[in-house]
Short mmCIF file of C-alpha atoms in Angstrom, two decimals:
data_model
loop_
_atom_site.label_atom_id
_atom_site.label_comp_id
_atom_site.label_asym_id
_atom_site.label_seq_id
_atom_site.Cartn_x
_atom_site.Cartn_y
_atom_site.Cartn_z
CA UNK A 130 0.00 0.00 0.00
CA UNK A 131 1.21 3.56 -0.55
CA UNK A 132 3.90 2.66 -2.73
CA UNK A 133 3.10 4.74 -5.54
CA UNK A 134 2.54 7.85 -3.64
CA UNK A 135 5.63 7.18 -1.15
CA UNK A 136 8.13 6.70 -4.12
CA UNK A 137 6.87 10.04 -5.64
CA UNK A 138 7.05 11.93 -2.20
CA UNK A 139 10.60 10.39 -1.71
CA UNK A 140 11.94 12.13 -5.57
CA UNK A 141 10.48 15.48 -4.22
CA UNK A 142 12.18 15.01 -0.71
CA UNK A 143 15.44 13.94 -2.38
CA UNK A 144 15.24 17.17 -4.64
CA UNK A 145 14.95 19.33 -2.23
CA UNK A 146 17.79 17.87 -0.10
CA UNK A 147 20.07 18.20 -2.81
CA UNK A 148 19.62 21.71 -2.20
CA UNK A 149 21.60 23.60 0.46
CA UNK A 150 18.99 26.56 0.74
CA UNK A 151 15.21 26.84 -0.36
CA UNK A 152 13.79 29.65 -2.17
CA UNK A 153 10.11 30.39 -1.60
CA UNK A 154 9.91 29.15 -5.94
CA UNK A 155 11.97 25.88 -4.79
CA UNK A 156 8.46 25.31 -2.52
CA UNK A 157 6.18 26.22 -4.69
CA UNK A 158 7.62 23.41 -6.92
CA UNK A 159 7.43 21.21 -4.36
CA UNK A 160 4.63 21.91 -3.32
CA UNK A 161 3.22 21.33 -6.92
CA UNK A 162 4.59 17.90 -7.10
CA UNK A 163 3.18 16.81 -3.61
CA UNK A 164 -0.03 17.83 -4.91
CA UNK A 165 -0.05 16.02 -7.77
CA UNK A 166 1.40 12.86 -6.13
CA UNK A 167 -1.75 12.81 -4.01
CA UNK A 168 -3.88 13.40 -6.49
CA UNK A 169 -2.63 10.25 -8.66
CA UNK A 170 -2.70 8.53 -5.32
CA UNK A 171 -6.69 9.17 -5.31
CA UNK A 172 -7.01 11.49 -2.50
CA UNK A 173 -9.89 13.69 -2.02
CA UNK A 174 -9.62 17.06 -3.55
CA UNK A 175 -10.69 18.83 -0.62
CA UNK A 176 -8.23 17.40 1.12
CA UNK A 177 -5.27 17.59 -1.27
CA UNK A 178 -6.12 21.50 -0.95
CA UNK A 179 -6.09 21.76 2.62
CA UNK A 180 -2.94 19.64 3.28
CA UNK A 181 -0.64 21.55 1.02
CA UNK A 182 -2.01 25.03 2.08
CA UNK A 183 -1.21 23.97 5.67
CA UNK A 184 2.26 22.23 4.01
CA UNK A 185 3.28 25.61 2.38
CA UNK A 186 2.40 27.74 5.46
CA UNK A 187 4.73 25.72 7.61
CA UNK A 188 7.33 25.49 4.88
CA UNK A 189 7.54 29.36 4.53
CA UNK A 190 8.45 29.65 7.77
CA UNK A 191 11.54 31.57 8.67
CA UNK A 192 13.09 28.45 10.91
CA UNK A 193 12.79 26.57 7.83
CA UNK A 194 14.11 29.09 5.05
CA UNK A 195 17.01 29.35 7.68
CA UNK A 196 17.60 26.52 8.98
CA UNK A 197 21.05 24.64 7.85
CA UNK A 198 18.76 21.52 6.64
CA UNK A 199 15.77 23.14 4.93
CA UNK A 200 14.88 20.08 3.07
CA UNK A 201 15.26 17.91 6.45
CA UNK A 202 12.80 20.67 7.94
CA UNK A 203 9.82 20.18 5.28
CA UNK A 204 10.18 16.22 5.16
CA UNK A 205 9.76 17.11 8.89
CA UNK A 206 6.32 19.05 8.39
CA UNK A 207 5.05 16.37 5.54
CA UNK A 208 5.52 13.79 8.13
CA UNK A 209 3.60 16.09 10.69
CA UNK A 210 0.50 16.74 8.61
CA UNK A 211 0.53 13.39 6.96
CA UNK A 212 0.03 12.09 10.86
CA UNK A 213 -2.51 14.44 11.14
CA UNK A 214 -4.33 13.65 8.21
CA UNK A 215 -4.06 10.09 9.25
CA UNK A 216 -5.32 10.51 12.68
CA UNK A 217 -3.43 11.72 15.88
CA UNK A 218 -5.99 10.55 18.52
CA UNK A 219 -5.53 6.85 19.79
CA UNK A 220 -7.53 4.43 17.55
CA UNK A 221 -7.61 1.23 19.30
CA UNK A 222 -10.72 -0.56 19.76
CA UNK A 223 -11.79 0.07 23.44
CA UNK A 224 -14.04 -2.33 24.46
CA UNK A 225 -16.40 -1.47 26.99
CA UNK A 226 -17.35 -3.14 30.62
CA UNK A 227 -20.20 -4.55 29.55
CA UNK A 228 -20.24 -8.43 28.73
CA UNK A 229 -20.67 -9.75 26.50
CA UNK A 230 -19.10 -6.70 24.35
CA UNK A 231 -21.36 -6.44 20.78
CA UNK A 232 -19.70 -5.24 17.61
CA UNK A 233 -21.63 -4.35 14.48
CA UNK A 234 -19.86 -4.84 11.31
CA UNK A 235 -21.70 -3.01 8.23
CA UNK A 236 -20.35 -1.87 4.53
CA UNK A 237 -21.58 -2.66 1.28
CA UNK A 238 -21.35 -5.96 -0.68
CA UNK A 239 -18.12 -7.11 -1.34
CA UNK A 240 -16.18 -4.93 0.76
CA UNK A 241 -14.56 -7.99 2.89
CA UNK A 242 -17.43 -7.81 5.97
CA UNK A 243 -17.39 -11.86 6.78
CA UNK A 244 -13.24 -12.31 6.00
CA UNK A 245 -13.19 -8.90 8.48
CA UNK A 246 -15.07 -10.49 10.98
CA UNK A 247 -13.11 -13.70 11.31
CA UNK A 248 -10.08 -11.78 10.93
CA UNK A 249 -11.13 -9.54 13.74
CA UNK A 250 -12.68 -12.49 16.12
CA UNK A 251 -8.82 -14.05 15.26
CA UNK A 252 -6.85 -11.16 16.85
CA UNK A 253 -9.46 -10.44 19.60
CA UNK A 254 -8.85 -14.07 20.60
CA UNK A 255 -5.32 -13.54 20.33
CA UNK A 256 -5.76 -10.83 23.09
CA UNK A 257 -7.47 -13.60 25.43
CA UNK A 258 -10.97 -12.70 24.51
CA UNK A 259 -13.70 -15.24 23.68
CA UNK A 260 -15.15 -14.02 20.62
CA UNK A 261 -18.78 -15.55 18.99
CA UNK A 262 -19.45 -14.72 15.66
CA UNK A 263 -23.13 -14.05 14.08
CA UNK A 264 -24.12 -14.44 10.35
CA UNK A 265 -27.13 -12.17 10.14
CA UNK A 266 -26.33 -11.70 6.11
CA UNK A 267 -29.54 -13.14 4.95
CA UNK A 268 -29.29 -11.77 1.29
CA UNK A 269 -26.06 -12.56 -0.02
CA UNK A 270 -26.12 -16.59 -1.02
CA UNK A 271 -23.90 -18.98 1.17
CA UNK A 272 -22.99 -15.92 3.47
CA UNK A 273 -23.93 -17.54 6.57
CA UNK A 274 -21.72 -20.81 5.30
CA UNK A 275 -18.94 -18.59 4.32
CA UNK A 276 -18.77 -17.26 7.74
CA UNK A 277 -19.29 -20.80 9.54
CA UNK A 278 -16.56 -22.10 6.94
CA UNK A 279 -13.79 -19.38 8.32
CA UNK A 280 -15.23 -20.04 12.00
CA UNK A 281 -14.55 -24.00 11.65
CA UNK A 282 -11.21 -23.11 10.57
CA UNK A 283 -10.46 -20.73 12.81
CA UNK A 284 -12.09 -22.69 15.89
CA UNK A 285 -14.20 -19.58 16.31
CA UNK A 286 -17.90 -20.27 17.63
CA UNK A 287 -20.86 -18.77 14.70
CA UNK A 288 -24.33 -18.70 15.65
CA UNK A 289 -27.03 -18.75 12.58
CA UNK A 290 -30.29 -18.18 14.64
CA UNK A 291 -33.34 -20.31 14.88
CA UNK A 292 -34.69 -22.04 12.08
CA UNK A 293 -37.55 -20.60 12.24
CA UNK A 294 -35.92 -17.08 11.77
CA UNK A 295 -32.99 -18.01 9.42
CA UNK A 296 -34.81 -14.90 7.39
CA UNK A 297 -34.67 -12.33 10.26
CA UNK A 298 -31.19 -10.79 10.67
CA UNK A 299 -32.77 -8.97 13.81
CA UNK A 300 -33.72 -12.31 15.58
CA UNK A 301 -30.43 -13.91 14.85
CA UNK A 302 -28.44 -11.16 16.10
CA UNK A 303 -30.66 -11.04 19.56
CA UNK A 304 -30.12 -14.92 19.57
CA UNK A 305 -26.41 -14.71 18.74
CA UNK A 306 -26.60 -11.94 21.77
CA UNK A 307 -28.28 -15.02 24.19
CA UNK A 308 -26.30 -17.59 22.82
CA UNK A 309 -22.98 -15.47 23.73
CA UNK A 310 -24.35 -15.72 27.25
CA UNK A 311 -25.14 -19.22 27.43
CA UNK A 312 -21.92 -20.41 25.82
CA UNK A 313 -19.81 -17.40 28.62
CA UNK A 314 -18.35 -15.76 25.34
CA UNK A 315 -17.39 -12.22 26.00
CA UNK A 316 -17.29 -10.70 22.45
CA UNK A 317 -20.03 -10.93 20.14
CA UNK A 318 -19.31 -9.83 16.19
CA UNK A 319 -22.02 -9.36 14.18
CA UNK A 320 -21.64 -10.07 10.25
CA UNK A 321 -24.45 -7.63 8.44
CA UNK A 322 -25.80 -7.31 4.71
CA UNK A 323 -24.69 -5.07 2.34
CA UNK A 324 -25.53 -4.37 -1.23
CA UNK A 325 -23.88 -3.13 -4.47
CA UNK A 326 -25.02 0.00 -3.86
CA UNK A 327 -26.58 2.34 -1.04
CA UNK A 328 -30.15 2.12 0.08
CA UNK A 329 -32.86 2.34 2.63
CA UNK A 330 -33.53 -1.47 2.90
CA UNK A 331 -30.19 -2.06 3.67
CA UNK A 332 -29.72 1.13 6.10
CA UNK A 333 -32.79 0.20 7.38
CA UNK A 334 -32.04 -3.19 8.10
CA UNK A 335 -28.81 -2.03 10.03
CA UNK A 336 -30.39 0.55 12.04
CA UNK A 337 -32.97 -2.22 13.25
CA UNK A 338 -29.92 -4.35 14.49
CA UNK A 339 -28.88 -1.74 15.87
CA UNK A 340 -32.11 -0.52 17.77
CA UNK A 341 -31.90 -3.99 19.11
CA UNK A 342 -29.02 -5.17 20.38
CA UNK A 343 -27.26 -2.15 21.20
CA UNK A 344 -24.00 -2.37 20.29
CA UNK A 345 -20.39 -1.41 21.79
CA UNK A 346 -18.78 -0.71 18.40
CA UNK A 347 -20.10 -0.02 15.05
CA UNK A 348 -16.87 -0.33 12.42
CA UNK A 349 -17.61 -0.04 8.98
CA UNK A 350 -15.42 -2.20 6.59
CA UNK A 351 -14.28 0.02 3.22
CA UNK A 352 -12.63 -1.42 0.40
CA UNK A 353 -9.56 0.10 -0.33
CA UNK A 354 -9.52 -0.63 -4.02
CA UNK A 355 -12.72 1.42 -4.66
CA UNK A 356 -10.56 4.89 -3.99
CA UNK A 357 -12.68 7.82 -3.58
CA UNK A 358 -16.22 6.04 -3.52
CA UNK A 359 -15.24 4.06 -0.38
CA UNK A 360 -14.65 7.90 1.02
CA UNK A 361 -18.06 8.61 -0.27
CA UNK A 362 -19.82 5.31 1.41
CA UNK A 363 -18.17 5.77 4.57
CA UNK A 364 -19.28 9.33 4.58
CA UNK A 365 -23.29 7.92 3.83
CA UNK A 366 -23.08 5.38 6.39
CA UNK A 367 -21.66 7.65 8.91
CA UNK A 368 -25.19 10.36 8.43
CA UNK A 369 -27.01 7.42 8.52
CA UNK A 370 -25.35 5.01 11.39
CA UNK A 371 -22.93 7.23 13.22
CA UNK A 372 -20.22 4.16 13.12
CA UNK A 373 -17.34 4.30 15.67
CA UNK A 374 -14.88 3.83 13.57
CA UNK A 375 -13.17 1.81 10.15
CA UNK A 376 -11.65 -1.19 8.93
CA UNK A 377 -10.16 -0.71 5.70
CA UNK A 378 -9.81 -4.16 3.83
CA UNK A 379 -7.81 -5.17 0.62
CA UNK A 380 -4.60 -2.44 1.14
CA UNK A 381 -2.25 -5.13 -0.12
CA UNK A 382 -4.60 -4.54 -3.58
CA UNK A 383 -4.08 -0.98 -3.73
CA UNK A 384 -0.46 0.86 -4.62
CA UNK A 385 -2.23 4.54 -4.03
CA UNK A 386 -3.73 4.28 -0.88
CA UNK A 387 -5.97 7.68 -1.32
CA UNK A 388 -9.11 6.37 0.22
CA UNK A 389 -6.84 5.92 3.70
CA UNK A 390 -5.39 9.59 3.31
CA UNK A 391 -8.87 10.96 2.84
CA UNK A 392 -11.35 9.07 5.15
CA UNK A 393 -10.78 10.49 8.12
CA UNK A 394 -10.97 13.99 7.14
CA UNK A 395 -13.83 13.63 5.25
CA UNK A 396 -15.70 11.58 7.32
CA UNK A 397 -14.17 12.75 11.10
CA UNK A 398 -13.97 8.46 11.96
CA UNK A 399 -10.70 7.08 12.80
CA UNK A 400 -9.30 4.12 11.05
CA UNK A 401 -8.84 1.56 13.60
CA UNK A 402 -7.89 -1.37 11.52
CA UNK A 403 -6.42 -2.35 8.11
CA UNK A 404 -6.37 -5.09 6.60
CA UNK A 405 -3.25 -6.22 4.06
CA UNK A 406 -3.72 -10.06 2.99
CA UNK A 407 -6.08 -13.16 3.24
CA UNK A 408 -4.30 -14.71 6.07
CA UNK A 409 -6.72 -14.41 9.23
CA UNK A 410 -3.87 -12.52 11.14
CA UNK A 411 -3.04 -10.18 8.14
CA UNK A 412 -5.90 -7.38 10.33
CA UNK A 413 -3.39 -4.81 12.11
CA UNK A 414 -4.44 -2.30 14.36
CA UNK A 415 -3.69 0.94 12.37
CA UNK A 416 -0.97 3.42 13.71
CA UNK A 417 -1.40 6.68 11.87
CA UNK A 418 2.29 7.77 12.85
CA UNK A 419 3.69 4.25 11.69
CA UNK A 420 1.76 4.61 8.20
CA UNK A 421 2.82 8.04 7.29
CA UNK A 422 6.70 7.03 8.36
CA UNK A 423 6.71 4.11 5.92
CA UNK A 424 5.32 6.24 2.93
CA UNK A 425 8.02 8.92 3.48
CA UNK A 426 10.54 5.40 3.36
CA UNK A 427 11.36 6.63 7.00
CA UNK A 428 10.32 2.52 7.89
CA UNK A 429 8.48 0.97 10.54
CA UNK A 430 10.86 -0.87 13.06
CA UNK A 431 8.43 -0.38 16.57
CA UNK A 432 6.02 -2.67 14.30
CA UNK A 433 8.72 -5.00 13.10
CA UNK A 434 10.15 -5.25 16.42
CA UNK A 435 6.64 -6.40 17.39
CA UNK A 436 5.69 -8.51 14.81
CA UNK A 437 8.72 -10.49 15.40
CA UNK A 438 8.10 -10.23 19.63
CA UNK A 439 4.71 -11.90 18.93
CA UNK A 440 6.57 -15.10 16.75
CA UNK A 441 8.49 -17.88 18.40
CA UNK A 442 12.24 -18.20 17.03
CA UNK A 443 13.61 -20.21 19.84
CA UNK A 444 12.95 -23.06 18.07
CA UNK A 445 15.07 -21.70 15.36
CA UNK A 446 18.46 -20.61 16.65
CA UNK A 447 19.92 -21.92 20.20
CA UNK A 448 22.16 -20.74 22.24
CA UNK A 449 25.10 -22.66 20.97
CA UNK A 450 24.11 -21.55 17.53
CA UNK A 451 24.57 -17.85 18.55
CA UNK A 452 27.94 -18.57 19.71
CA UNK A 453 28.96 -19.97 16.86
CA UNK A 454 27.58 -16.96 14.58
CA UNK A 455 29.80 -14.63 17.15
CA UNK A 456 32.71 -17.03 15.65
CA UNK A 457 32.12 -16.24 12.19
CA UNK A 458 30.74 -20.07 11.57
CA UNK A 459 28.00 -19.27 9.22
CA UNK A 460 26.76 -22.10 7.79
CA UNK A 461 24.37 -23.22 5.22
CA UNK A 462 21.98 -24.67 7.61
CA UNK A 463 22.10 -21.76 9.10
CA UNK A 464 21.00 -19.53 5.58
CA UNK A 465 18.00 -21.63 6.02
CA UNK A 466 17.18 -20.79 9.28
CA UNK A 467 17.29 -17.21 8.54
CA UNK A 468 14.93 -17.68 5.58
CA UNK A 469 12.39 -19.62 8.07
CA UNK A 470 12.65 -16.85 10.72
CA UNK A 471 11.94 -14.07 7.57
CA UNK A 472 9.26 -15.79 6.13
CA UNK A 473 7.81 -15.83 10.07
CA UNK A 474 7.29 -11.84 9.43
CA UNK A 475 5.85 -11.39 6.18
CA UNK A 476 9.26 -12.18 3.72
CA UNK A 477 11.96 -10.21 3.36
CA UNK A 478 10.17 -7.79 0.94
CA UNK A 479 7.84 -7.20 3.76
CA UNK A 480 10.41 -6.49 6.24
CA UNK A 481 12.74 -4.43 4.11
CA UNK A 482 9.88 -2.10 3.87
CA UNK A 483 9.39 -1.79 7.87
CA UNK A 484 13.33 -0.61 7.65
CA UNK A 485 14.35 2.62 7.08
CA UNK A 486 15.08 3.46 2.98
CA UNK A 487 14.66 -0.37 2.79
CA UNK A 488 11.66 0.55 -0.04
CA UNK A 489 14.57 1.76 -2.09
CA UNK A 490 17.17 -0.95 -1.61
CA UNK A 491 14.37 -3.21 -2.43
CA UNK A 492 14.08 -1.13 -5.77
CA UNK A 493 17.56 -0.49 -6.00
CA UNK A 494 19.08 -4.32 -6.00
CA UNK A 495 16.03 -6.68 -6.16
CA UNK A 496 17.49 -8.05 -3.06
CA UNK A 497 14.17 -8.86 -1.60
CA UNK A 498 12.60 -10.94 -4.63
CA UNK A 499 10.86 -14.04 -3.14
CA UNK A 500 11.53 -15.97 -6.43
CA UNK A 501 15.31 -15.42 -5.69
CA UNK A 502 15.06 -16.23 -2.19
CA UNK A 503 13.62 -19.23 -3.27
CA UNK A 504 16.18 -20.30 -5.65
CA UNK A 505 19.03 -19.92 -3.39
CA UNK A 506 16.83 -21.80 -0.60
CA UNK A 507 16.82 -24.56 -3.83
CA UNK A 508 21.04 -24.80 -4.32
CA UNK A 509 20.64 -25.50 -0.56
CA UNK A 510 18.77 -28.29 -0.34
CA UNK A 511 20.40 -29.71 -3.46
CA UNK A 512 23.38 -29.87 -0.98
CA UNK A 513 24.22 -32.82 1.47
CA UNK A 514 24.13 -32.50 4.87
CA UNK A 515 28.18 -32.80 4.95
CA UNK A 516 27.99 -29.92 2.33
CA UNK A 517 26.12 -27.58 4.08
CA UNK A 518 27.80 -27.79 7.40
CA UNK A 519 31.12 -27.16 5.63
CA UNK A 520 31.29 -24.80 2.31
CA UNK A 521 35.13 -25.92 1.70
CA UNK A 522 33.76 -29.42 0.31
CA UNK A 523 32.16 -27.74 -2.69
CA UNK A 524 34.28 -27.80 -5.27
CA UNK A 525 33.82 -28.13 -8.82
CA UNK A 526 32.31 -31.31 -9.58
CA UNK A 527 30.03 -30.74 -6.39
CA UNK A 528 29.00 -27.29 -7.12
CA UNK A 529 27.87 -28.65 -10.78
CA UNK A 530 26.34 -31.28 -9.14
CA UNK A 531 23.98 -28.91 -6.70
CA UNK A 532 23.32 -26.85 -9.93
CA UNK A 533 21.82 -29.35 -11.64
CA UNK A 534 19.99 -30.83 -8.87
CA UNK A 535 18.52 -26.85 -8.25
CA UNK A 536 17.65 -26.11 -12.24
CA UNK A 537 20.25 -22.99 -11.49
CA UNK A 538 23.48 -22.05 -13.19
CA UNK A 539 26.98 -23.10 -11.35
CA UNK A 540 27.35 -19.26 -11.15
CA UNK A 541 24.02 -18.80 -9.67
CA UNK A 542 25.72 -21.87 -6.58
CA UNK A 543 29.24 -19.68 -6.68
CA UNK A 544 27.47 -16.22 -6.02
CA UNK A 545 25.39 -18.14 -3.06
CA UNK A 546 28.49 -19.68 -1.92
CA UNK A 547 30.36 -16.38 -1.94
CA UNK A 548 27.67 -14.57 0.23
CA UNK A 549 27.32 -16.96 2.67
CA UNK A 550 31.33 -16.60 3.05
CA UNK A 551 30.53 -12.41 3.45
CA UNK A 552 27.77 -13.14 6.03
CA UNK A 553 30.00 -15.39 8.28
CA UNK A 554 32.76 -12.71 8.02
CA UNK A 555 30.23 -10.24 8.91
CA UNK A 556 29.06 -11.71 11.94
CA UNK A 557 32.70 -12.19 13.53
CA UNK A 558 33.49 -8.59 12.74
CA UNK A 559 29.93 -7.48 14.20
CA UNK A 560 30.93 -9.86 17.12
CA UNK A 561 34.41 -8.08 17.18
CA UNK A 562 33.26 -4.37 17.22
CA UNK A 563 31.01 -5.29 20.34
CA UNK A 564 28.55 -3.12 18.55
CA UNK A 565 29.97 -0.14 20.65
CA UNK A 566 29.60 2.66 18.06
CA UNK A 567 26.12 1.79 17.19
CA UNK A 568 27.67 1.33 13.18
CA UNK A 569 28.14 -1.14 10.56
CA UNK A 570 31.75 -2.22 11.18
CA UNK A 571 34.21 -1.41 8.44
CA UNK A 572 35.00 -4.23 5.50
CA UNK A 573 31.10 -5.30 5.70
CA UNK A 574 30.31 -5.75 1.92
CA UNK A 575 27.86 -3.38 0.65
CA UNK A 576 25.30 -5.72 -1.11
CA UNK A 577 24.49 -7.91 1.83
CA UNK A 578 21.98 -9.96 1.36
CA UNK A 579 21.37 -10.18 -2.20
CA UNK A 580 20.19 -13.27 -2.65
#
């Protein structure tokens, strides 16, 4: 997501960088650009307006004119107003006292509603909740099996109703609301119909669900990919539902991202989720300061650093293993390893876009391509186990051998070879420096990884 709009916003920034004083016509230019990068990135108009008047009017400034890193300065004040575009106030989902909690998913057809759910009654569960999930999607065919599908393989309860009232979405969500009691679950989610379009059977519908079972939450769920009409939706349903707040599904479809930068302004609702895959724990709560850091390629290492907190390595590397690493005895075995434990959060793609400028390296070398990864993961296990522990076997005849066994080139097994060589010298001189300057030590090659 973003990655249009965060590559254009990073050739401005660079620009202006390059320059060791701005004019008022330097931003003006800038300005200019930014503008149109949001625009291409399908932000509101409105809202394109507002945030480079308030952009400009900061930039102008005399600390900035004068300062010794102008273009430092107004990266500084994009960041700023991107956050506050975004949202500055908290937006996690506060669940009340009140048990068993009820949240009211709504949106129109096809905008991810049922995968939301799931996904949401996932991480809930996650934080030690008990969540029950209730199909009350009467309209849409094989909604209610859809949901009960993702509940079976999540091991998430889903109540359906009565069968007497498998037609009334208002007496299935009361009887999901009793059955949440019965069964002591503490979260109730509530799946709702939507249509292809806006209109008062649908609105009315949700308001009736609403009347009666009184819910915590209300999120609406927008699909990114729809750009400026999911602005518009959200901005219907909010005159006609007052939601709490947004889940915005499908991001990992959508390289502009304009319907995220505009929402919230237009609509005064806070994004509170977003949604980036079809994995049920691909929902993320939504940090507005985290977001606008990673489209200005500043990264996003608090949520890597997370991310990784929440997986278990242990099983990966021990303790002996780290000692050897200190040694400089990098081995093949251990290449894999490392492959396991970035696949664990997201691929290396994923994380060299949580890293600072790792957007452009990414660009830059194709370091992070999957397919690569997986072709050196291929000369690997082409290897023996004797092989693998100890590079100096591979000579020749091996190393033709491995090839062949991959489908690669013997070059393609002597680049591999050679990096795994740089990696192990890299670790003894990282082991060496102690890490007390807080820098790469001297002699590390350049292009590590590049798989």
């Amino acid at each position: 997501m973003f990655e249009n709009l965060g590559s254009r916003l990073q050739s401005v920034f660079r620009g202006l960088n390059a320059k060791g004083r701005l004019s008022e016509q330097d931003i003006d230019t800038a300005m200019r650009e930014i503008r149109r990068a949001l625009l291409e990135a399908d932000v509101n108009l409105g809202v394109v307006k507002e945030f480079t008047a308030r952009v400009k009017e900061r930039a102008l400034g005399a600390d900035v004119l004068s300062s010794l890193t102008p273009g430092q300065m107004v990266v500084k004040i994009v960041l700023d107003e991107l956050t506050e575009l975004l949202g500055t106030t908290p937006t996690k989902l506060v669940l009340s006292s009140r048990v068993p909690n009820v949240i009211m998913l709504v949106g129109l057809q096809g905008s991810g509603k049922t995968t939301a759910a799931a996904k949401l009654a996932f991480l809930l569960r996650k934080q030690g909740k008990k969540p029950l999930m209730v199909a009350c999607d009467v309209h849409r065919p094989a909604a209610a099996d859809q949901l009960e599908a993702l509940g079976r393989q999540l091991q998430i309860p889903v109540s359906r109703g009565a069968d007497d009232a498998h037609d009334d979405p208002v007496a299935i969500a009361r009887a999901g609301v009793r059955e949440a009691i019965d069964t002591l679950c503490n979260v109730v989610i509530i799946d709702t119909a939507g249509r292809l379009h806006i209109d008062d059977e649908m609105m009315g519908e949700a308001e009736a669900i609403k009347k009666a079972v009184r819910p915590d939450q209300i999120l609406m769920v927008v699909d990114a990919m729809t750009g400026q009409d999911a602005v518009n939706v959200a901005e219907a349903f909010s005159k006609r539902l007052d939601f709490d707040g947004l889940i915005m599904s499908k991001l990992d479809g959508d390289a502009r991202g304009g319907a995220a930068l505009s929402i919230r302004e237009v609509t005064g609702k806070p994004i509170l989720f977003a949604s980036a895959g079809e994995k049920p724990d691909s929902l993320e709560e939504f940090y507005p300061d985290r977001i606008a850091k990673r489209i200005l390629g500043m990264g996003d290492v608090v949520s890597l650093v997370e991310k990784a907190g929440e997986l278990e390595f242990e099983d990966d590397f021990s303790e002996s293993d780290a000692d050897r690493l200190k040694a400089g005895k990098f081995t093949f075995d251990d290449f894999l390893k490392s492959i396991k434990q970035m696949r664990k959060l997201g691929g290396l793609g994923a994380v060299a876009k949580m890293l600072p400028g790792g957007g452009a390296l990414k660009d830059a070398a194709g370091a992070m391509d999957e397919s690569a990864v997986a072709r050196s993961e291929a000369i690997v296990l082409s290897m023996t186990p004797q092989e693998r522990q100890n590079p100096k076997l591979l000579n020749g005849s091996r190393r033709a051998r491995i090839a062949a066994g991959a489908g690669v080139q013997v070059s393609d097994v002597n680049r591999l070879v050679k990096q795994v060589a740089e990696a192990a010298k890299m670790m003894k001189l990282m082991s060496k420096s102690g890490g007390k300057s807080g820098k790469m030590p001297a002699g590390i090659p350049k292009n590590f990884p590049s798989f």
